[in-house]
Structure formats: C-alpha cells, structure tokens
Short mmCIF file of C-alpha atoms in Angstrom, two decimals:
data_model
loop_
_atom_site.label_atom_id
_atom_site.label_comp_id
_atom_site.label_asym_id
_atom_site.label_seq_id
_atom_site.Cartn_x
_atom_site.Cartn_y
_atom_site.Cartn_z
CA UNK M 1396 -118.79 40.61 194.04
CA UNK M 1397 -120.93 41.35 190.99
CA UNK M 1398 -119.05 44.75 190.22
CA UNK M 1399 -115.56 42.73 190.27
CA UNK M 1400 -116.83 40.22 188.15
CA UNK M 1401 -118.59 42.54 185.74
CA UNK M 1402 -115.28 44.88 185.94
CA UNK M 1403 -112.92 41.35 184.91
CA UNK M 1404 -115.23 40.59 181.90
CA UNK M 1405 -114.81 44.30 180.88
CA UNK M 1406 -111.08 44.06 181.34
CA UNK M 1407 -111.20 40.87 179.03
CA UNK M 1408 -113.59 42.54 176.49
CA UNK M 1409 -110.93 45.64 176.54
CA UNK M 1410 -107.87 43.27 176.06
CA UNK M 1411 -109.49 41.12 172.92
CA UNK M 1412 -110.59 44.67 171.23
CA UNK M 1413 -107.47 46.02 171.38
CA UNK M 1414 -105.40 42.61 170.17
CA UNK M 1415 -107.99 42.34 167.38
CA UNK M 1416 -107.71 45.50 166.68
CA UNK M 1417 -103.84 45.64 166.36
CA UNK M 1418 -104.11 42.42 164.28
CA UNK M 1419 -106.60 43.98 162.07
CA UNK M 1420 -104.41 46.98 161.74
CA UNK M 1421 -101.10 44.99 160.58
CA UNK M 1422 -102.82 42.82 158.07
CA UNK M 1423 -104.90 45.61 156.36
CA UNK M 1424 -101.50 47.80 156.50
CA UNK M 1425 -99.83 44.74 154.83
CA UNK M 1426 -102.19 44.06 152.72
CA UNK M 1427 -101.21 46.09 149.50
CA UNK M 1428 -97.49 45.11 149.94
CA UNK M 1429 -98.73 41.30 149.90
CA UNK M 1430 -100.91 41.60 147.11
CA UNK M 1431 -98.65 43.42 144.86
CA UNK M 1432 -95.92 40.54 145.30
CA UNK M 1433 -98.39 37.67 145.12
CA UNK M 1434 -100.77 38.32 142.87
CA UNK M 1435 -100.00 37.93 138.79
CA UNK M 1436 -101.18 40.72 136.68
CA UNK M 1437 -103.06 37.92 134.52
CA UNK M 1438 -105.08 36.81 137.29
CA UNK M 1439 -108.60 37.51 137.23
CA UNK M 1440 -110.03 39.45 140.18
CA UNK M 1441 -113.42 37.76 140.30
CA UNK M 1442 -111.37 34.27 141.13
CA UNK M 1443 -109.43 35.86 143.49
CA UNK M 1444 -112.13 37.49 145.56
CA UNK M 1445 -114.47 34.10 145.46
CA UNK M 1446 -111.16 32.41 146.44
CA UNK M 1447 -111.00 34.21 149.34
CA UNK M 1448 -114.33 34.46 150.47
CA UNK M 1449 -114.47 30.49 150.28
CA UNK M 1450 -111.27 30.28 152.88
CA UNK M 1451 -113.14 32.64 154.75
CA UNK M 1452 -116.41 30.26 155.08
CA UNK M 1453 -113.98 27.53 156.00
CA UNK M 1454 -111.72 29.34 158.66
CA UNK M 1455 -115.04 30.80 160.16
CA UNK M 1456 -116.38 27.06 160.51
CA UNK M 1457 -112.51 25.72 161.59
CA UNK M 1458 -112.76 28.57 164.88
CA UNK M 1459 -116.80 27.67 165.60
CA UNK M 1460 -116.10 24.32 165.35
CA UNK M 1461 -112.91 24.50 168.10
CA UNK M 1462 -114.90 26.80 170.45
CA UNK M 1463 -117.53 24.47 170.45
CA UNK M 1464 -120.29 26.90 168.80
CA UNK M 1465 -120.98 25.23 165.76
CA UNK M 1466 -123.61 22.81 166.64
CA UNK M 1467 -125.61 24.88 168.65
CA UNK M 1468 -125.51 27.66 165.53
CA UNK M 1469 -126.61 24.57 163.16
CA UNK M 1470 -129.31 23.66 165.43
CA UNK M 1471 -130.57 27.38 166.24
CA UNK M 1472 -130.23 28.75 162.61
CA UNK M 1473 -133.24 30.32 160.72
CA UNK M 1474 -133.21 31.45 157.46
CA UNK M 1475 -135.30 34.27 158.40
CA UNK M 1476 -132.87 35.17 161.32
CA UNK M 1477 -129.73 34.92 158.52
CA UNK M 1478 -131.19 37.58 156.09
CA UNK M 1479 -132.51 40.21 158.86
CA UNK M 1480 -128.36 39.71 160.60
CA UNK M 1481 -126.24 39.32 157.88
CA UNK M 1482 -128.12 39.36 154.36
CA UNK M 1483 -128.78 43.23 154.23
CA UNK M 1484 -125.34 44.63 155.36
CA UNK M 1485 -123.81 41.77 152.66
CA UNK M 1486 -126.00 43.09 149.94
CA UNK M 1487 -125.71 46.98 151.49
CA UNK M 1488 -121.76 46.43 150.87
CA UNK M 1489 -121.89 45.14 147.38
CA UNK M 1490 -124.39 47.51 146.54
CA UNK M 1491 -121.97 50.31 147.85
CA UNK M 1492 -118.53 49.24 145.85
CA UNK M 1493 -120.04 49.01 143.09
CA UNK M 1494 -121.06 52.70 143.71
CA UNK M 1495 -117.10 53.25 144.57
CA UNK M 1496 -116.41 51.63 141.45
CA UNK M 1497 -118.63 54.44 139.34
CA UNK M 1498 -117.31 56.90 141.26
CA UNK M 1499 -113.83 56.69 141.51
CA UNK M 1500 -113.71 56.92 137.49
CA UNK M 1501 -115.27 60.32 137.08
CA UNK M 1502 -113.37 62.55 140.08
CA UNK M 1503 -110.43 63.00 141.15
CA UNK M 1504 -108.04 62.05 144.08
CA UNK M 1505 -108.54 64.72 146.35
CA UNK M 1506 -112.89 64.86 146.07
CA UNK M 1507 -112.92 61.15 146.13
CA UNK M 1508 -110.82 61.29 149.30
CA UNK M 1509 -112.70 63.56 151.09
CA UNK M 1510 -116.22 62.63 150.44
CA UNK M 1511 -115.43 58.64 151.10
CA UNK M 1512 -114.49 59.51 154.16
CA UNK M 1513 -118.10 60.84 155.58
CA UNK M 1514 -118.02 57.55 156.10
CA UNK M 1515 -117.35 57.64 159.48
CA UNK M 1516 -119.61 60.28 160.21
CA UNK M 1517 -122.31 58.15 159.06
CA UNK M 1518 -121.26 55.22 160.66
CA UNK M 1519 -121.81 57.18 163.78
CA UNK M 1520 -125.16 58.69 163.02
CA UNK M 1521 -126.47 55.10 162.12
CA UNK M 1522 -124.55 53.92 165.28
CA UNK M 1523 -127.00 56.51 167.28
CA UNK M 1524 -129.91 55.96 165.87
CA UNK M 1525 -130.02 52.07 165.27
CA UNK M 1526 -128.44 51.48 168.87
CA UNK M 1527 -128.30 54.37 170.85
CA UNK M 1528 -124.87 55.15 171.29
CA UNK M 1529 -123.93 58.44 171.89
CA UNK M 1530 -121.10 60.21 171.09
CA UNK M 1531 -119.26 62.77 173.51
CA UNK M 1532 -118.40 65.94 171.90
CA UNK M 1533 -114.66 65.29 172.12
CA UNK M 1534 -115.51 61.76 170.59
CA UNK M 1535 -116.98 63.90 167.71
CA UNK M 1536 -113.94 66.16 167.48
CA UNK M 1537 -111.92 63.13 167.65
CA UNK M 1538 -113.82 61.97 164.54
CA UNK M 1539 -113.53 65.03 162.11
CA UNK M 1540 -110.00 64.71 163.37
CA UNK M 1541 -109.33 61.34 161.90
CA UNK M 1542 -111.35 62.08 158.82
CA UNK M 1543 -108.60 64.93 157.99
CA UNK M 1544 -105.99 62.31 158.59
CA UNK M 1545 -107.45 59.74 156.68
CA UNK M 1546 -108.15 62.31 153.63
CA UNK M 1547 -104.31 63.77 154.00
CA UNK M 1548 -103.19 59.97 153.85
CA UNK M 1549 -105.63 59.45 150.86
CA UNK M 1550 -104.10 62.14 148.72
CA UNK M 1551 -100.66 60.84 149.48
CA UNK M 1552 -101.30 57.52 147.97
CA UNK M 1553 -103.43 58.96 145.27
CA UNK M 1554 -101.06 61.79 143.97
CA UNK M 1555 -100.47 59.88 141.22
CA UNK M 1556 -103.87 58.92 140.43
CA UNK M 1557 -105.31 62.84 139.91
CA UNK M 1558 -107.57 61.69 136.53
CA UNK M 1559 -111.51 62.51 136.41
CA UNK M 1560 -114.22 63.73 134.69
CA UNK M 1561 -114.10 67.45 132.62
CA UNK M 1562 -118.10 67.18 132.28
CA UNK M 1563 -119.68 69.22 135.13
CA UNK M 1564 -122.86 66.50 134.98
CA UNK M 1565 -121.12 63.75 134.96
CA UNK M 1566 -118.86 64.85 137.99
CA UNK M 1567 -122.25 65.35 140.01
CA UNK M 1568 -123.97 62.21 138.96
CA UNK M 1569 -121.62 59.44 138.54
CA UNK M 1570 -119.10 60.51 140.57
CA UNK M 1571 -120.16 62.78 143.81
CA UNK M 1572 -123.90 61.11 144.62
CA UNK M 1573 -122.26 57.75 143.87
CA UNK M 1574 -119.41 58.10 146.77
CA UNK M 1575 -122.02 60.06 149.13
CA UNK M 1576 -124.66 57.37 148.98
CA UNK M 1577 -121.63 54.53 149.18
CA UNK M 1578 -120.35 56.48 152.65
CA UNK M 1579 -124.80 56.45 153.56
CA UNK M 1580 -124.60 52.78 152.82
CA UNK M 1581 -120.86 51.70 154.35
CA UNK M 1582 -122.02 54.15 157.66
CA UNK M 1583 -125.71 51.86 157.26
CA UNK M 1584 -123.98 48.16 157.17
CA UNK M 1585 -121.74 49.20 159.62
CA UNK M 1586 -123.92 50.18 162.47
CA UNK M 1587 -126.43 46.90 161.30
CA UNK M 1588 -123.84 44.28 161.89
CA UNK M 1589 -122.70 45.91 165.30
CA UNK M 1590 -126.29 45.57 165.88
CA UNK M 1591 -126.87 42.07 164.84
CA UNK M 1592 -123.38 41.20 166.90
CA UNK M 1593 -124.07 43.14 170.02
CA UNK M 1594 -128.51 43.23 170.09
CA UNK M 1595 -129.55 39.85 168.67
CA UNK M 1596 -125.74 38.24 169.90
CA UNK M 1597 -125.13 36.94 166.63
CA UNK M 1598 -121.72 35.05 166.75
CA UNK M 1599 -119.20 37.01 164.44
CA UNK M 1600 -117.99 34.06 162.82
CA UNK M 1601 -121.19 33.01 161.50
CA UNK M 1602 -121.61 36.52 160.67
CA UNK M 1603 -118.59 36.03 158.52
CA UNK M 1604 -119.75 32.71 157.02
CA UNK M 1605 -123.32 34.09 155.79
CA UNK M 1606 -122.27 37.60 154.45
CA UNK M 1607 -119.57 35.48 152.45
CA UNK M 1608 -121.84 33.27 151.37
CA UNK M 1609 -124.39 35.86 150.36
CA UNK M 1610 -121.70 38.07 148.82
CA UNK M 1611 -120.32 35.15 146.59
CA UNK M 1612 -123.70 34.51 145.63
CA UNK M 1613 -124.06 37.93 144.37
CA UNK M 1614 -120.46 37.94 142.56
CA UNK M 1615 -121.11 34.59 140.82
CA UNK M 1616 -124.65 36.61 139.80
CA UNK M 1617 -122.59 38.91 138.30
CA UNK M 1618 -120.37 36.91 136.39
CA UNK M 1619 -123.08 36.20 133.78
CA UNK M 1620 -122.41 39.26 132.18
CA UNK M 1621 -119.06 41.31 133.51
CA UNK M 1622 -115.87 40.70 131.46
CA UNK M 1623 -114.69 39.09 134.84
CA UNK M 1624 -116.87 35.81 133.93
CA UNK M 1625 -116.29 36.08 130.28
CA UNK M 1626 -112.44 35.68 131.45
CA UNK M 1627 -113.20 32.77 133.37
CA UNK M 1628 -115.23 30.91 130.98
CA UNK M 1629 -112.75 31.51 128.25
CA UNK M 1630 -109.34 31.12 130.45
CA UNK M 1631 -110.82 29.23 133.32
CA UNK M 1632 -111.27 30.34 137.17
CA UNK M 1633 -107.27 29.77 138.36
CA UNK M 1634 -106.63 31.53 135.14
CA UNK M 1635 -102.75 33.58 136.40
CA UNK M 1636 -102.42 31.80 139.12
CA UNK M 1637 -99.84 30.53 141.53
CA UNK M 1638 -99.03 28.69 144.31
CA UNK M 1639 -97.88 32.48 145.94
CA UNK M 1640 -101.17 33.34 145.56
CA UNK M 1641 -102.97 31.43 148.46
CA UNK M 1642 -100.86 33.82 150.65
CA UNK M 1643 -102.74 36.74 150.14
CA UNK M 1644 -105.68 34.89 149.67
CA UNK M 1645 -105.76 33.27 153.20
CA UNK M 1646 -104.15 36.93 154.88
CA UNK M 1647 -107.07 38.77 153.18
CA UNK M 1648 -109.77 35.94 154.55
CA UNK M 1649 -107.84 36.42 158.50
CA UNK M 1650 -108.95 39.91 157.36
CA UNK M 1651 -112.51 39.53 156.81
CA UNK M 1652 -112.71 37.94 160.43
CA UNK M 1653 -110.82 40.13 162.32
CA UNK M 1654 -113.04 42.62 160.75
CA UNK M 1655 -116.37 40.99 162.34
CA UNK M 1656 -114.39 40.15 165.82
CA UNK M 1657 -113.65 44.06 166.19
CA UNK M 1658 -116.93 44.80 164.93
CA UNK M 1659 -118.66 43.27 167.12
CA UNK M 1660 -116.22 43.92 170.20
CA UNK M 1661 -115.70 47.57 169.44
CA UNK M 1662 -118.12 48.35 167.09
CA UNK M 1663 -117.96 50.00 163.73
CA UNK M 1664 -116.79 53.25 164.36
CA UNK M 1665 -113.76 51.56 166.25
CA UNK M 1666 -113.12 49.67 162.63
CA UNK M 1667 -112.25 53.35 160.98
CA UNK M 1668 -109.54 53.98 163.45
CA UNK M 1669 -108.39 50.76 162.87
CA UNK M 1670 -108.78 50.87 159.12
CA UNK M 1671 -106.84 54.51 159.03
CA UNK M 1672 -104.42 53.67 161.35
CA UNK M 1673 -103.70 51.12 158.84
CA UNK M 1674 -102.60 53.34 155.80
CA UNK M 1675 -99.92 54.53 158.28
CA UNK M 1676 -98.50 50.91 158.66
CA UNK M 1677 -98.72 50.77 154.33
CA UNK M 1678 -96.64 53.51 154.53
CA UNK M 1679 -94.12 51.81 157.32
CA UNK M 1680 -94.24 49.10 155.21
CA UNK M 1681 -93.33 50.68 152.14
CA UNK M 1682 -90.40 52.42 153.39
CA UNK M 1683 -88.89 49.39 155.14
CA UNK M 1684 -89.44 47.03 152.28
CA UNK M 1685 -89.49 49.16 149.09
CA UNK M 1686 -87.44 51.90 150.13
CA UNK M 1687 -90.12 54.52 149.72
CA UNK M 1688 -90.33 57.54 152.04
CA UNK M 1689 -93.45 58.63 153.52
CA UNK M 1690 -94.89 61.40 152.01
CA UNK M 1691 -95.32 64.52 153.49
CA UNK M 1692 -98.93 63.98 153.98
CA UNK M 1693 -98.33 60.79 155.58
CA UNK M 1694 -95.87 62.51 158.46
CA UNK M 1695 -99.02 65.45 158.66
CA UNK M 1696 -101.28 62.63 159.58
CA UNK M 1697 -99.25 60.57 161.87
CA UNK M 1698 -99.88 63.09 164.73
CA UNK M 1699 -103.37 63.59 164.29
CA UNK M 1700 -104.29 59.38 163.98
CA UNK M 1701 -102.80 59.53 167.15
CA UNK M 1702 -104.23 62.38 168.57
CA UNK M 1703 -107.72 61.56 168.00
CA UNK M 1704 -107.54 57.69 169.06
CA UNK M 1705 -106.26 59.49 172.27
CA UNK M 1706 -108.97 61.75 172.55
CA UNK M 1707 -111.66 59.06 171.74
CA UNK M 1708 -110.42 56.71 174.08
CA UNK M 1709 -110.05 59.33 177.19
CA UNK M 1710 -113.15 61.62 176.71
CA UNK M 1711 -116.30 58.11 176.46
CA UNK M 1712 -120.04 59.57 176.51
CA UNK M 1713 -120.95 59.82 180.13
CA UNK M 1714 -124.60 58.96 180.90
CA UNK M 1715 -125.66 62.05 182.70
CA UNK M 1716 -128.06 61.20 186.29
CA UNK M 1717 -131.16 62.60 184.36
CA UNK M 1718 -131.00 60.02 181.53
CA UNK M 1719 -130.47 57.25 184.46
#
C-alpha cells in the first residue's frame, strides 16, 4: 500500500515537472519575440527589470495566498532562515551578470558561447557535492551533448555579434575569468536553491518573493551611480513606456516562477535542458512570425537537444546494492 502510494506521488511529481517544464520552455522561447515588440527603445532597463521583479513578489503572494501557504510562511519566517535559502543564490546571481556583462564586451561570439555554457557542468558538480546526486555516465554524456547544442545554437544567434577585444590581457582578464567564474557562480546558485527547495523544503514561491526582493534591493543599490538611475532621476522611472509593456513584464515575472517550480521539482540541471530547449522554440518562433529561417546551426542542434534529453531521461543513476 505504501509503494502504490509513494509510486502515485511520484507519478504526480513527474507530471508537474514536465508541465512546468514545457511552460518554462514556451515563455523563455517567446521571450525575445515579446520583448522586441513591447518594449520601446527609450525605455530604461533598470525600470523594466524592477517592474518585473515587483509583479513577481505579487504573483508569488497571489498563488501562496490561494494554496493556503501564506500564513503559515508569515508565521514560520526567520530572517536568518531567508538569507541562508534565498539571500546567497540572489546575491550569487547578480554578482554573476554583472560578470556576463564584463565579459561579453571583450570576446567574441563563439568563446563567449562556449565557455558560458560550463555552466551546466558546474551546476552538476555543485549538484553532487552540495546534495549528493549522482550522475550516470550516460547522464554525463547526455550533458556535454547539450552543451554542444546549446554552443551551436549560441553562435547562430550571435553571428552577427562577432566583436571583442584585440588585447591578449584584456581577453584573459575581463573577458575569459569573468564568464568562467559567472558559469562557477550560475552552477553554485543553482545547486543552493535546489537545496534550499528540496533539503530545508523551502516553498518555491517564497523562494521567488525573497530573491526578488533581495535582487531589487541590490538594483536600486546600484542605481546611485549607473547611468540607469541617472536616467531615471532625470526622465523618471516609466520613462518610454507603454501600456504594451506590462505584457512582457508580467510573461517575464510567470518566468521567474516557473523557474523556481522546476527548480525545485526537477532541479537545476533539469532548468538547462529546459533553458536550451528554449532557443530552439526562439528559433520556431522566429520563422513563423518574422519569416526568418533557422540557421544551419539551429537544424545541427535540433537532433542533439533531443538526443540528450532522451538519453538523460532513460539512462537515471542507479544506486548500486553496496552503497544501500
């Protein structure tokens, strides 16, 4: 009787990861197509970004609030048991785009690509040694797999984009230790908040609500000085704005949560198939709506996305008797 139920609640588990994920994968993949419609070039990116993490707070509280979580998460809440859950991954991410941000300015398409990708390698190493969880070595293959998909997807939107440094030092200090120490960090955050979700059962959607909180804190920080705030104290915050631009807005706050749900269903290394399965739904998109045809590298990568979701899904770690 135990088994069955145990085996139902598994089934459940397998049937919200795999909606979440699929959500997940159709708003990132629309994402770019939304933004580029909705979004004036006059509007200032800081506003945009706060706007959204504010919806997010407030959608986060609208879903505790109807599953009946949110007074027992007022009640039980510690500051101290915030910042050790959600305060370092929120200031691990910021930390790391700002890295991407250095980075991306001194190399080019290609090395950018490739070495942002580690990412997923990382995730899993911090994913083993934070929580345990092995890998099989088809899961592994699997992995290298998508990171060649996700690096011949990344050159196909970035063709255009092939601009970097000429200064050997500068390549190797702001641009490749940047991007290697972001992929460290992203692989570090990842792996915490699947801990924090799945260890200390930390409900996603407050996840959600304190890393937003914690990251707006640290935007508004920054605002004192970046050319972001001077904008906004000289043009004002909705500065470019209009009423189109809520849509975006609210798609890219759905976003952020689906991103904690399949985090903390699936776990982080999950998230990167769902995140480059995504770049082959921009690509969809882009053809059906704009009348671009995938590149080349987009119809090399199609097979192996596929391929290696296959192969991580059929070959799981199997716990050998010994380890029992």
């Amino acid at each position: 009787m135990a088994s069955t139920t145990k085996s139902g609640a598994k089934s459940v588990n397998m049937k919200k990861v795999w909606f979440y994920s699929l959500l997940l994968t159709i708003q990132y993949g629309a994402q770019p197509l939304i933004s580029k419609r909705c979004i004036g070039r006059d509007v200032i990116v800081t506003s945009s970004v706060l706007a959204c993490e504010i919806v997010k707070v407030i959608c986060a509280l609208f879903l505790m609030a109807k599953d009946g979580s949110l007074n027992k998460v007022f009640k039980e809440w510690t500051l101290i048991g915030s910042l050790s859950a959600s305060g370092l991954p929120a200031a691990i991410y910021a930390l790391q785009n700002s890295l991407l941000q250095i980075s991306y300015k001194s190399l080019d398409s290609l090395t950018f690509s490739m070495l942002n990708q580690t990412k997923l390698i990382f995730t899993a190493l911090f994913t083993y040694f934070i929580l345990r969880q092995k890998q099989s070595f088809q899961q592994i293959g699997a992995l290298f797999i998508l990171i060649l998909a996700a690096v011949l997807l990344s050159i196909g939107e970035g063709s255009r984009k092939d601009y970097g440094s000429d200064n050997p030092d500068e390549i190797v200090f702001y641009g490749i230790i940047p991007v290697l120490i972001a992929s460290v960090l992203s692989g570090l955050a990842s792996a915490l908040c699947q801990w924090a979700s799945q260890v200390k059962k930390h409900s996603s959607y407050l996840m959600t609500v304190e890393m937003s909180l914690v990251g707006s804190l640290c935007l508004l920080a920054s605002t004192y000085k970046s050319p972001d705030g001077e904008a906004i104290r000289q043009h004002g915050f909705f500065y470019g704005w209009t009423p189109l631009m809520m849509i975006p807005v609210f798609i890219n706050a759905v976003g952020g949560i689906l991103v904690g749900l399949v985090t903390s269903y699936a776990g982080g290394i999950r998230k990167g198939f769902v995140m480059v399965s995504a770049l082959l739904v921009t690509a969809l998109l882009q053809f059906v709506f704009d009348g671009k045809p995938p590149s080349l590298f987009c119809l090399l990568a199609l097979p192996l996305v596929m391929t290696s979701i296959s192969i991580y899904q059929k070959y799981p770690y199997r716990v050998k008797k010994k380890e029992e």
